[in-house]
Amino acid sequence: MFQNVGEMLVLFFRTLAALPLAWRQRQKVADQFFEIGNASLLMVCILSFFIGSVIALQTGPLLVEHGLASYVGGVVGYSICRELAPVMMAILIAGRIGSSMAAEIGSMRVYQEIDALRTMNINPIHYLVLPRLIALSAALPLLVIFAILVGWLGGAFVCVANTRIEISFAAFLSALRDVVEISDVANGVFKSFVFAVIIGVVSCHQGLITRGGPRGIGRSVTKAVVNSIVLIVIFDYLLTRALQK
Amino acid sequence: MNPPTSNQQGVSVQVRGLHKSFDGQEVLKGLDFDVQAGEIFVIMGPSGSGKTVLLKHLIGLEQPDAGDVLIQGQSIQSPEVMGRFRMAMVFQSGALLSSLTVGENVGLYLSEHRLMPASEIARIVAEKLEVVGLKGTEDKMPNELSGGMKKRVAIARALVIEPQLILYDEPTSELDPLSAVVVAEEILHLQERIRVTSLVVSHDRDLAFGVADRMAVINEGRILTIGTPEEVRRNPDPLVQQFLRADFKHSNERKEHEKHA
Ligand SMILES: Nc1ncnc2c1ncn2[C@@H]1O[C@H](COP(=O)(O)OP(=O)(O)OP(=O)(O)O)[C@@H](O)[C@H]1O
Ligand SMILES: [Mg+2]
């Protein structure tokens, strides 16, 4: 995958250079934005609720046993907003949205639609990549904020309902407030912004370099998802390291 | 309509020593020819002879391995050429954007380059669709159209550009004889109206001899002959004659014989 890193960087900087044209493409940005929201909101909801639940389920009984019940809210809240929500949502979006971007652009490539754009002197980066990248890097952070809240709710739900934990909702929330600061949420949201750029660039790039027929499109889709996820995890480490308090 | 370039004339095209290989297979083996501004130049040749690849070089979609294409004296590979001259290509497959309606496809050039307000674009789109016999299909999606209809939409999309150079890749290959005549007439009409330079790739001998000012026959990446239709018709090269004369009356006669036997 790494032979493409240079090309992806070029694509990224070309798209950045086209940012002043974003206003012209606002209609397409909006379309993409709502498409992303539509396609993923329900899944984000389910996924983040259960992630919150399972973290509470894993850590809650252990902490309670050791007399650390007042930490449960903090542990759950902190890990969700700094790590789990941004990474899991990014992986979800890579699978749901990155794949469809690669497929759509890839089939436009294979069926000469991109050639047709170029003969009309329409830059495929301005027309296709720019709106997708902007929409995705706006949508994913918003989805992550949403996922954090739902994840907390899922954690709280398990803490209240599970007989081995049994912490009240108010206690969970106040423990969470003691530990989690607004900067922690911002940290997670910032990460998700970087992940969105990664997903957008990797997927659009794979779409644009698609070769061959339907099989080529399939190959591009797979690569877009796998490469996005690998890069997300690598960047997750690097960002965590760089942003450590 | 009065787009900024409508008073500009067609552009000349010069092809110089064009070579292109794909994965070691040489597809264009050194092509040289000139197309004068405002001329209709027809390229004929058997399937797989490199006609589509040649057209793609003419509009900058492929980079040559060697040689160059000059549009009005400027290399197609210099970045500003595409912006300076209006060019259009009608793809063999149509190459309509499948996510846009027919109307949006036809008006795409005008809307993306913000050349006029939406109402004006809608008027022009309707007008061009009528020209190709597809009045009122604006709101259809490309996948609801037949192959020949897609081709005609692609032609309408090219007409909207009011180009100075227009490349047609097999414009009549999927059309019924009647639509083929309409398309041929439109190729001529466009040339009369805006003095566009037209390059037409076609196997269709009726079309070729009907519209060409000059023509070339290519085979396996080389030009066999080039000249006016009369000159080409008189060319003694057996390959050229074979191509121009090929006919399936033969096989029909054979069938008749078989029946009698
Ligand atoms: N992108 C490509 N990669 C590899 N080979 C290619 C590519 N494009 C064309 N070719 C090859 O170049 C040769 C010429 O193709 P081209 O499409 O120009 O033929 P053509 O003259 O347009 O034929 P037809 O009349 O059937 O459309 C073919 O052998 C084809 O396999
Ligand atoms: Mg062809």
Coordinates of C-alpha atoms and ligand atoms in Angstrom, one line a residue:
Chain A
M1 CA 0.0 0.0 0.0
F2 CA 2.8 2.4 0.7
Q3 CA 3.9 2.9 -2.9
N4 CA 0.8 5.1 -3.1
V5 CA 1.5 7.3 -0.2
G6 CA 3.3 9.8 -2.4
E7 CA 0.4 9.9 -4.8
M8 CA -2.1 10.3 -2.0
L9 CA -0.1 13.2 -0.6
V10 CA -0.2 14.8 -4.0
L11 CA -3.9 14.3 -4.2
F12 CA -4.3 15.7 -0.7
F13 CA -2.4 18.9 -1.5
R14 CA -4.1 19.4 -4.8
T15 CA -7.4 19.1 -3.0
L16 CA -6.2 21.6 -0.4
A17 CA -5.1 24.0 -3.1
A18 CA -8.7 23.7 -4.5
L19 CA -10.3 24.7 -1.2
P20 CA -11.0 28.3 -2.4
L21 CA -13.4 26.7 -4.9
A22 CA -15.3 24.9 -2.2
W23 CA -18.1 27.5 -2.1
R24 CA -18.9 26.8 -5.8
Q25 CA -19.3 23.2 -4.9
R26 CA -21.5 23.8 -1.9
Q27 CA -24.4 22.0 -3.3
K28 CA -22.4 18.9 -3.9
V29 CA -20.8 19.2 -0.4
A30 CA -24.3 19.4 1.1
D31 CA -25.5 16.4 -0.9
Q32 CA -22.5 14.3 0.2
F33 CA -22.9 15.5 3.8
F34 CA -26.5 14.3 4.0
E35 CA -25.8 11.2 2.2
I36 CA -23.1 10.3 4.7
G37 CA -25.4 11.2 7.6
N38 CA -28.2 9.2 6.2
A39 CA -26.1 6.2 5.5
S40 CA -24.4 6.0 8.9
L41 CA -26.4 7.6 11.6
L42 CA -28.3 4.5 12.7
M43 CA -25.2 2.4 12.7
V44 CA -23.3 5.0 14.6
C45 CA -26.0 5.0 17.2
I46 CA -26.1 1.2 17.6
L47 CA -22.3 0.8 17.5
S48 CA -21.5 3.5 20.0
F49 CA -24.3 2.5 22.4
F50 CA -22.9 -1.0 22.6
I51 CA -19.3 0.1 22.8
G52 CA -20.2 2.2 25.8
S53 CA -22.1 -0.7 27.3
V54 CA -19.4 -3.2 26.9
I55 CA -16.7 -0.9 28.3
A56 CA -18.9 -0.4 31.4
L57 CA -19.5 -4.1 31.6
Q58 CA -15.8 -4.9 31.4
T59 CA -14.5 -2.3 33.8
G60 CA -17.5 -1.7 36.1
P61 CA -17.5 -5.0 38.2
L62 CA -13.7 -4.9 38.5
L63 CA -13.6 -1.3 39.8
V64 CA -16.6 -1.9 42.1
E65 CA -14.9 -5.0 43.6
H66 CA -11.9 -2.9 44.5
G67 CA -14.0 -0.2 46.0
L68 CA -13.5 2.2 43.1
A69 CA -17.1 2.6 42.1
S70 CA -16.7 6.3 41.9
Y71 CA -14.2 5.9 39.1
V72 CA -16.5 3.9 36.7
G73 CA -18.1 6.9 35.1
G74 CA -14.7 8.5 34.6
V75 CA -13.1 5.4 33.0
V76 CA -16.0 4.8 30.7
G77 CA -16.4 8.4 29.8
Y78 CA -12.7 9.1 29.2
S79 CA -12.0 6.0 27.1
I80 CA -15.0 6.5 24.9
C81 CA -14.3 10.2 24.1
R82 CA -10.6 10.0 23.7
E83 CA -10.2 6.6 22.0
L84 CA -13.2 4.4 21.3
A85 CA -15.6 6.7 19.7
P86 CA -13.2 8.3 17.2
V87 CA -11.5 5.1 16.2
M88 CA -14.5 2.9 16.0
M89 CA -16.6 5.5 14.1
A90 CA -13.7 6.1 11.7
I91 CA -13.5 2.3 11.0
L92 CA -17.3 2.2 10.6
I93 CA -17.2 5.1 8.2
A94 CA -14.2 3.7 6.3
G95 CA -16.3 0.6 5.7
R96 CA -19.6 2.3 5.0
I97 CA -18.6 5.6 3.2
G98 CA -15.0 5.0 2.1
S99 CA -16.0 1.9 0.2
S100 CA -18.9 3.6 -1.6
M101 CA -16.7 6.6 -2.5
A102 CA -14.1 4.2 -4.0
A103 CA -16.7 2.3 -5.8
E104 CA -18.4 5.3 -7.2
I105 CA -15.3 7.1 -8.4
G106 CA -13.8 3.8 -9.5
S107 CA -16.8 3.0 -11.7
M108 CA -16.7 6.6 -13.1
R109 CA -13.1 5.9 -14.0
V110 CA -13.7 2.5 -15.6
Y111 CA -16.7 3.7 -17.6
Q112 CA -14.8 6.8 -18.9
E113 CA -16.9 9.3 -17.0
I114 CA -13.8 10.9 -15.6
D115 CA -12.3 11.1 -19.1
A116 CA -15.5 12.8 -20.2
L117 CA -15.1 15.3 -17.4
R118 CA -11.6 16.0 -18.4
T119 CA -12.5 16.6 -22.0
M120 CA -15.0 19.2 -20.7
N121 CA -12.1 20.8 -18.9
I122 CA -13.7 19.9 -15.5
N123 CA -11.1 18.9 -13.0
P124 CA -12.1 15.6 -11.4
I125 CA -10.4 16.8 -8.2
H126 CA -12.6 19.9 -8.0
Y127 CA -15.7 18.1 -9.1
L128 CA -15.4 14.8 -7.3
V129 CA -12.7 14.8 -4.6
L130 CA -13.1 18.2 -3.0
P131 CA -16.8 18.0 -2.1
R132 CA -16.4 14.5 -0.7
L133 CA -13.4 15.4 1.4
I134 CA -15.1 18.5 2.8
A135 CA -18.3 16.7 3.5
L136 CA -16.6 13.8 5.2
S137 CA -14.3 15.9 7.3
A138 CA -17.3 17.8 8.5
A139 CA -19.6 14.8 9.0
L140 CA -17.3 12.5 10.8
P141 CA -16.4 14.8 13.7
L142 CA -20.1 15.5 14.2
L143 CA -20.9 11.9 14.1
V144 CA -18.2 11.3 16.7
I145 CA -19.7 13.9 19.0
F146 CA -23.0 12.2 18.7
A147 CA -21.3 8.8 19.2
I148 CA -19.6 10.0 22.4
L149 CA -22.9 11.1 23.9
V150 CA -24.6 7.9 22.9
G151 CA -21.6 5.9 24.2
W152 CA -21.8 7.6 27.6
L153 CA -25.5 6.8 27.7
G154 CA -24.8 3.1 26.9
G155 CA -22.2 3.0 29.7
A156 CA -24.6 4.7 32.1
F157 CA -27.4 2.3 31.2
V158 CA -25.3 -0.8 32.0
C159 CA -24.0 0.8 35.2
V160 CA -27.6 1.4 36.4
A161 CA -29.0 -1.9 35.2
N162 CA -26.2 -4.4 35.9
T163 CA -26.5 -5.9 39.4
R164 CA -22.8 -6.3 39.8
I165 CA -22.2 -2.6 39.3
E166 CA -25.3 -0.7 40.4
I167 CA -24.3 2.9 40.2
S168 CA -27.0 5.5 39.9
F169 CA -27.2 7.6 36.8
A170 CA -26.4 10.7 38.7
A171 CA -23.3 9.2 40.3
F172 CA -22.1 7.9 36.9
L173 CA -22.5 11.4 35.5
S174 CA -20.8 13.2 38.3
A175 CA -17.9 10.8 38.2
L176 CA -17.7 11.3 34.5
R177 CA -17.7 15.1 35.0
D178 CA -14.9 14.9 37.5
V179 CA -12.6 13.2 35.0
V180 CA -13.6 14.1 31.5
E181 CA -12.9 17.7 30.5
I182 CA -14.0 19.5 27.4
S183 CA -10.5 19.2 26.1
D184 CA -10.8 15.4 26.1
V185 CA -13.8 15.6 23.9
A186 CA -12.0 18.1 21.7
N187 CA -9.1 15.6 21.5
G188 CA -11.4 12.8 20.2
V189 CA -13.1 15.1 17.8
F190 CA -9.8 16.4 16.4
K191 CA -8.6 12.8 15.9
S192 CA -11.8 12.0 14.0
F193 CA -11.1 15.0 11.7
V194 CA -7.7 13.6 10.8
F195 CA -9.3 10.1 10.3
A196 CA -11.9 11.7 8.0
V197 CA -9.2 13.2 5.8
I198 CA -7.4 9.9 5.7
I199 CA -10.6 8.0 4.7
G200 CA -11.4 10.6 2.1
V201 CA -8.0 10.8 0.5
V202 CA -7.4 7.0 0.5
S203 CA -10.8 6.2 -0.9
C204 CA -10.9 8.9 -3.6
H205 CA -7.3 8.0 -4.6
Q206 CA -8.2 4.3 -4.9
G207 CA -11.2 5.3 -7.0
L208 CA -9.2 7.5 -9.3
I209 CA -6.5 4.8 -10.0
T210 CA -9.0 2.0 -10.6
R211 CA -8.1 -0.1 -13.6
G212 CA -9.9 -2.9 -15.4
G213 CA -13.6 -3.7 -15.3
P214 CA -15.9 -4.6 -12.4
R215 CA -13.2 -6.6 -10.8
G216 CA -10.9 -3.6 -10.7
I217 CA -13.6 -1.7 -8.9
G218 CA -13.9 -4.5 -6.3
R219 CA -10.2 -4.4 -5.8
S220 CA -10.2 -0.6 -5.3
V221 CA -13.0 -0.9 -2.7
T222 CA -11.2 -3.5 -0.7
K223 CA -8.0 -1.6 -0.8
A224 CA -9.7 1.7 0.1
V225 CA -11.2 0.1 3.3
V226 CA -8.2 -1.9 4.3
N227 CA -5.7 0.9 3.7
S228 CA -7.9 3.4 5.5
I229 CA -8.2 1.2 8.6
V230 CA -4.5 0.5 8.7
L231 CA -3.7 4.2 8.4
I232 CA -6.3 5.1 11.0
V233 CA -4.8 2.8 13.5
I234 CA -1.3 4.0 12.8
F235 CA -2.3 7.7 13.0
D236 CA -4.3 6.9 16.1
Y237 CA -1.1 5.9 17.9
L238 CA 0.8 8.9 16.5
L239 CA -1.8 11.4 17.5
T240 CA -2.3 9.9 20.9
R241 CA 1.4 10.2 21.5
A242 CA 1.5 13.7 20.2
L243 CA -1.5 14.9 22.1
Q244 CA -0.7 13.2 25.4
K245 CA -1.2 15.5 28.4
Chain B
M1 CA -26.4 31.9 -27.7
N2 CA -23.3 34.0 -27.5
P3 CA -20.6 32.3 -25.4
P4 CA -17.3 34.1 -25.3
T5 CA -15.8 32.0 -28.0
S6 CA -18.6 31.6 -30.5
N7 CA -17.0 34.0 -32.9
Q8 CA -13.7 32.0 -32.8
Q9 CA -13.1 29.6 -35.5
G10 CA -12.1 26.0 -35.5
V11 CA -8.5 25.2 -34.6
S12 CA -5.9 23.3 -36.6
V13 CA -4.5 20.0 -35.4
Q14 CA -1.1 18.7 -36.1
V15 CA 0.0 15.2 -35.2
R16 CA 3.7 14.7 -35.2
G17 CA 5.4 11.3 -34.9
L18 CA 2.9 9.9 -32.5
H19 CA 3.9 6.7 -30.8
K20 CA 2.1 4.8 -28.0
S21 CA 2.5 1.4 -26.5
F22 CA 0.5 -0.3 -23.8
D23 CA 2.4 -3.0 -21.9
G24 CA 4.9 -3.5 -24.6
Q25 CA 2.2 -3.7 -27.4
E26 CA 2.8 -0.9 -29.8
V27 CA -0.6 0.6 -30.7
L28 CA 0.4 3.8 -32.5
K29 CA 3.5 3.3 -34.6
G30 CA 4.3 6.9 -35.7
L31 CA 1.4 8.9 -36.9
D32 CA 1.8 12.1 -38.8
F33 CA -1.0 14.2 -40.3
D34 CA -2.4 17.7 -40.3
V35 CA -6.0 18.7 -40.0
Q36 CA -6.8 22.2 -41.2
A37 CA -9.0 24.5 -39.2
G38 CA -12.7 24.1 -40.0
E39 CA -12.2 20.8 -41.8
I40 CA -14.1 17.6 -41.4
F41 CA -11.4 14.9 -41.2
V42 CA -12.5 11.3 -41.1
I43 CA -10.4 8.4 -39.8
M44 CA -11.3 5.0 -40.8
G45 CA -9.8 1.7 -40.0
P46 CA -10.5 -1.8 -38.7
S47 CA -11.4 -2.5 -35.1
G48 CA -8.3 -2.5 -32.8
S49 CA -6.3 -0.3 -35.2
G50 CA -5.8 2.4 -32.6
K51 CA -8.4 4.9 -33.6
T52 CA -9.8 5.5 -30.1
V53 CA -6.3 5.7 -28.7
L54 CA -5.5 8.3 -31.3
L55 CA -8.5 10.4 -30.4
K56 CA -7.6 10.3 -26.7
H57 CA -4.2 11.7 -27.5
L58 CA -5.7 14.5 -29.5
I59 CA -7.6 15.7 -26.5
G60 CA -4.9 15.0 -23.9
L61 CA -6.4 12.0 -22.2
E62 CA -3.3 9.9 -23.0
Q63 CA 0.3 11.0 -23.0
P64 CA 2.3 9.9 -26.1
D65 CA 5.5 7.9 -25.6
A66 CA 7.0 9.9 -28.4
G67 CA 5.8 12.7 -30.7
D68 CA 3.3 15.4 -30.0
V69 CA -0.1 16.8 -30.8
L70 CA -0.3 20.5 -31.6
I71 CA -3.6 22.4 -31.3
Q72 CA -3.3 25.7 -33.2
G73 CA 0.5 25.3 -32.8
Q74 CA 0.4 24.6 -29.1
S75 CA 1.2 21.2 -27.5
I76 CA -1.8 19.6 -26.0
Q77 CA 0.4 18.6 -23.1
S78 CA 0.9 22.2 -22.0
P79 CA -1.6 22.8 -19.2
E80 CA -3.3 26.0 -20.5
V81 CA -4.3 24.5 -23.9
M82 CA -7.4 22.8 -22.5
G83 CA -8.6 26.1 -21.0
R84 CA -7.8 28.2 -24.1
F85 CA -9.6 26.2 -26.7
R86 CA -13.1 24.7 -26.5
M87 CA -12.8 21.0 -27.3
A88 CA -15.3 18.2 -27.0
M89 CA -15.2 14.5 -27.5
V90 CA -18.1 12.2 -28.2
F91 CA -17.0 8.9 -26.6
Q92 CA -17.7 5.6 -28.3
S93 CA -19.7 4.5 -25.3
G94 CA -21.2 7.9 -24.7
A95 CA -19.6 8.2 -21.2
L96 CA -22.5 10.0 -19.7
L97 CA -22.3 10.7 -16.0
S98 CA -24.6 8.0 -14.6
S99 CA -25.4 9.9 -11.5
L100 CA -26.8 12.9 -13.4
T101 CA -29.9 13.2 -15.4
V102 CA -29.8 13.6 -19.2
G103 CA -30.4 17.3 -18.8
E104 CA -27.7 17.8 -16.3
N105 CA -25.3 15.8 -18.4
V106 CA -26.0 17.9 -21.5
G107 CA -25.7 21.2 -19.5
L108 CA -22.7 20.1 -17.4
Y109 CA -20.2 22.1 -19.3
L110 CA -22.2 25.3 -19.0
S111 CA -23.2 24.8 -15.3
E112 CA -19.7 23.7 -14.1
H113 CA -18.0 26.6 -15.8
R114 CA -20.8 29.0 -14.8
L115 CA -21.2 30.4 -18.2
M116 CA -24.8 31.4 -17.9
P117 CA -27.8 31.3 -15.6
A118 CA -29.8 28.1 -15.0
S119 CA -32.8 29.2 -17.1
E120 CA -30.6 29.9 -20.1
I121 CA -28.8 26.6 -19.7
A122 CA -32.2 24.8 -19.5
R123 CA -33.2 26.4 -22.8
I124 CA -30.0 25.4 -24.6
V125 CA -30.2 21.9 -23.2
A126 CA -33.7 21.5 -24.5
E127 CA -32.7 22.9 -27.9
K128 CA -29.7 20.6 -28.3
L129 CA -31.7 17.6 -27.2
E130 CA -34.2 18.4 -29.8
V131 CA -31.5 18.6 -32.4
V132 CA -30.5 15.0 -31.7
G133 CA -34.2 13.9 -31.6
L134 CA -34.5 13.4 -27.9
K135 CA -36.8 16.3 -27.0
G136 CA -38.2 16.1 -23.5
T137 CA -35.8 13.5 -22.1
E138 CA -34.1 15.9 -19.7
D139 CA -35.3 14.2 -16.5
K140 CA -34.4 10.6 -17.5
M141 CA -31.4 8.9 -16.1
P142 CA -28.7 7.6 -18.5
N143 CA -29.4 4.0 -17.5
E144 CA -33.0 4.3 -18.7
L145 CA -31.7 5.0 -22.2
S146 CA -30.8 2.7 -25.1
G147 CA -27.2 2.6 -26.4
G148 CA -28.1 4.8 -29.4
M149 CA -30.0 7.3 -27.2
K150 CA -26.9 7.6 -24.9
K151 CA -24.8 8.2 -28.0
R152 CA -27.1 11.0 -29.1
V153 CA -27.2 12.5 -25.6
A154 CA -23.4 12.5 -25.7
I155 CA -23.5 14.3 -29.0
A156 CA -25.9 16.9 -27.6
R157 CA -23.5 17.3 -24.7
A158 CA -20.7 18.0 -27.1
L159 CA -22.8 20.4 -29.2
V160 CA -23.6 22.5 -26.1
I161 CA -19.9 23.3 -25.7
E162 CA -19.9 25.0 -29.1
P163 CA -16.4 23.6 -29.6
Q164 CA -13.6 24.7 -31.8
L165 CA -12.5 21.1 -32.1
I166 CA -14.9 18.2 -31.8
L167 CA -13.9 14.5 -31.8
Y168 CA -16.5 11.9 -32.6
D169 CA -15.7 8.3 -31.8
E170 CA -18.0 6.2 -33.9
P171 CA -20.9 8.6 -33.8
T172 CA -23.3 6.4 -35.7
S173 CA -22.2 2.9 -34.6
E174 CA -25.3 2.2 -32.5
L175 CA -27.8 4.3 -34.4
D176 CA -30.6 3.3 -36.8
P177 CA -30.1 4.5 -40.3
L178 CA -32.4 7.5 -39.8
S179 CA -30.7 8.7 -36.7
A180 CA -27.4 8.2 -38.4
V181 CA -28.4 10.5 -41.1
V182 CA -29.5 13.1 -38.5
V183 CA -26.1 12.8 -36.8
A184 CA -24.3 13.1 -40.1
E185 CA -26.3 16.2 -41.0
E186 CA -25.5 17.7 -37.6
I187 CA -21.8 17.1 -38.1
L188 CA -22.0 19.1 -41.3
H189 CA -24.4 21.7 -39.9
L190 CA -22.1 22.3 -36.9
Q191 CA -19.2 22.9 -39.2
E192 CA -21.1 25.3 -41.4
R193 CA -22.4 27.2 -38.4
I194 CA -19.3 27.6 -36.2
R195 CA -16.5 26.5 -38.5
V196 CA -15.6 23.8 -36.0
T197 CA -12.8 21.4 -36.8
S198 CA -14.2 17.9 -36.7
L199 CA -12.5 14.6 -36.5
V200 CA -14.7 11.7 -37.0
V201 CA -13.7 8.1 -36.4
S202 CA -16.0 5.7 -38.1
H203 CA -16.4 2.4 -39.8
D204 CA -19.5 3.7 -41.4
R205 CA -18.5 4.3 -45.1
D206 CA -21.7 6.2 -45.9
L207 CA -21.0 8.6 -43.1
A208 CA -17.3 8.8 -43.9
F209 CA -17.7 9.6 -47.6
G210 CA -20.8 11.7 -46.9
V211 CA -19.2 14.2 -44.6
A212 CA -15.4 14.0 -45.1
D213 CA -13.4 16.9 -46.5
R214 CA -10.4 14.6 -46.2
M215 CA -9.9 11.2 -44.7
A216 CA -7.3 8.8 -43.6
V217 CA -7.3 5.0 -43.3
I218 CA -5.3 3.6 -40.5
N219 CA -4.3 0.0 -39.9
E220 CA -2.4 -1.4 -37.0
G221 CA -1.2 2.0 -35.8
R222 CA 0.0 3.3 -39.2
I223 CA -1.6 5.5 -41.8
L224 CA -2.2 3.6 -45.0
T225 CA -3.5 6.6 -47.0
I226 CA -4.6 10.1 -46.5
G227 CA -6.4 12.5 -48.9
T228 CA -9.8 13.6 -50.2
P229 CA -12.5 10.9 -50.4
E230 CA -11.9 10.7 -54.1
E231 CA -8.2 10.1 -53.7
V232 CA -8.7 7.5 -51.0
R233 CA -11.3 5.7 -53.1
R234 CA -8.8 5.6 -56.0
N235 CA -5.9 4.4 -53.8
P236 CA -4.6 1.2 -55.2
D237 CA -3.3 -0.2 -51.9
P238 CA -5.1 -3.6 -51.5
L239 CA -5.5 -3.2 -47.8
V240 CA -7.4 0.1 -48.4
Q241 CA -9.5 -1.4 -51.1
Q242 CA -10.3 -4.4 -49.0
F243 CA -11.5 -2.2 -46.2
L244 CA -13.5 0.1 -48.4
R245 CA -15.1 -2.7 -50.4
A246 CA -15.8 -5.2 -47.7
D247 CA -19.3 -6.2 -47.9
F248 CA -21.4 -9.1 -46.8
K249 CA -23.3 -9.5 -50.1
H250 CA -20.7 -12.2 -50.6
S251 CA -21.8 -14.4 -47.8
N252 CA -25.4 -13.9 -48.7
E253 CA -24.7 -15.0 -52.2
R254 CA -22.9 -18.0 -50.8
K255 CA -26.0 -18.9 -48.8
E256 CA -28.1 -18.5 -51.9
H257 CA -25.7 -20.9 -53.7
E258 CA -25.9 -23.3 -50.8
K259 CA -29.6 -23.3 -51.0
H260 CA -29.6 -24.0 -54.7
A261 CA -27.1 -26.7 -54.4
Ligands
LIG1 N1 -5.7 1.6 -21.8 C1 -5.2 0.6 -22.6 N2 -4.4 -0.3 -22.1 C2 -4.0 -1.3 -22.8 N3 -4.2 -1.5 -24.1 C3 -5.0 -0.6 -24.7 C4 -5.6 0.5 -24.0 N4 -6.4 1.2 -24.8 C5 -6.3 0.6 -26.0 N5 -5.5 -0.5 -26.0 C6 -5.2 -1.4 -27.1 O1 -4.9 -0.6 -28.2 C7 -5.4 -1.2 -29.4 C8 -6.2 -0.2 -30.1 O2 -7.4 0.1 -29.4 P1 -8.4 1.2 -29.9 O3 -9.5 1.3 -28.8 O4 -7.8 2.5 -30.3 O5 -9.0 0.5 -31.2 P2 -10.1 1.1 -32.2 O6 -9.4 1.4 -33.4 O7 -10.8 2.3 -31.6 O8 -11.1 -0.1 -32.4 P3 -12.7 -0.1 -32.4 O9 -13.0 0.3 -33.8 O10 -13.1 -1.5 -32.1 O11 -13.2 0.9 -31.4 C9 -6.2 -2.4 -29.0 O12 -5.4 -3.6 -29.3 C10 -6.4 -2.3 -27.5 O13 -6.3 -3.5 -26.9
MG2 MG -12.6 2.6 -30.7

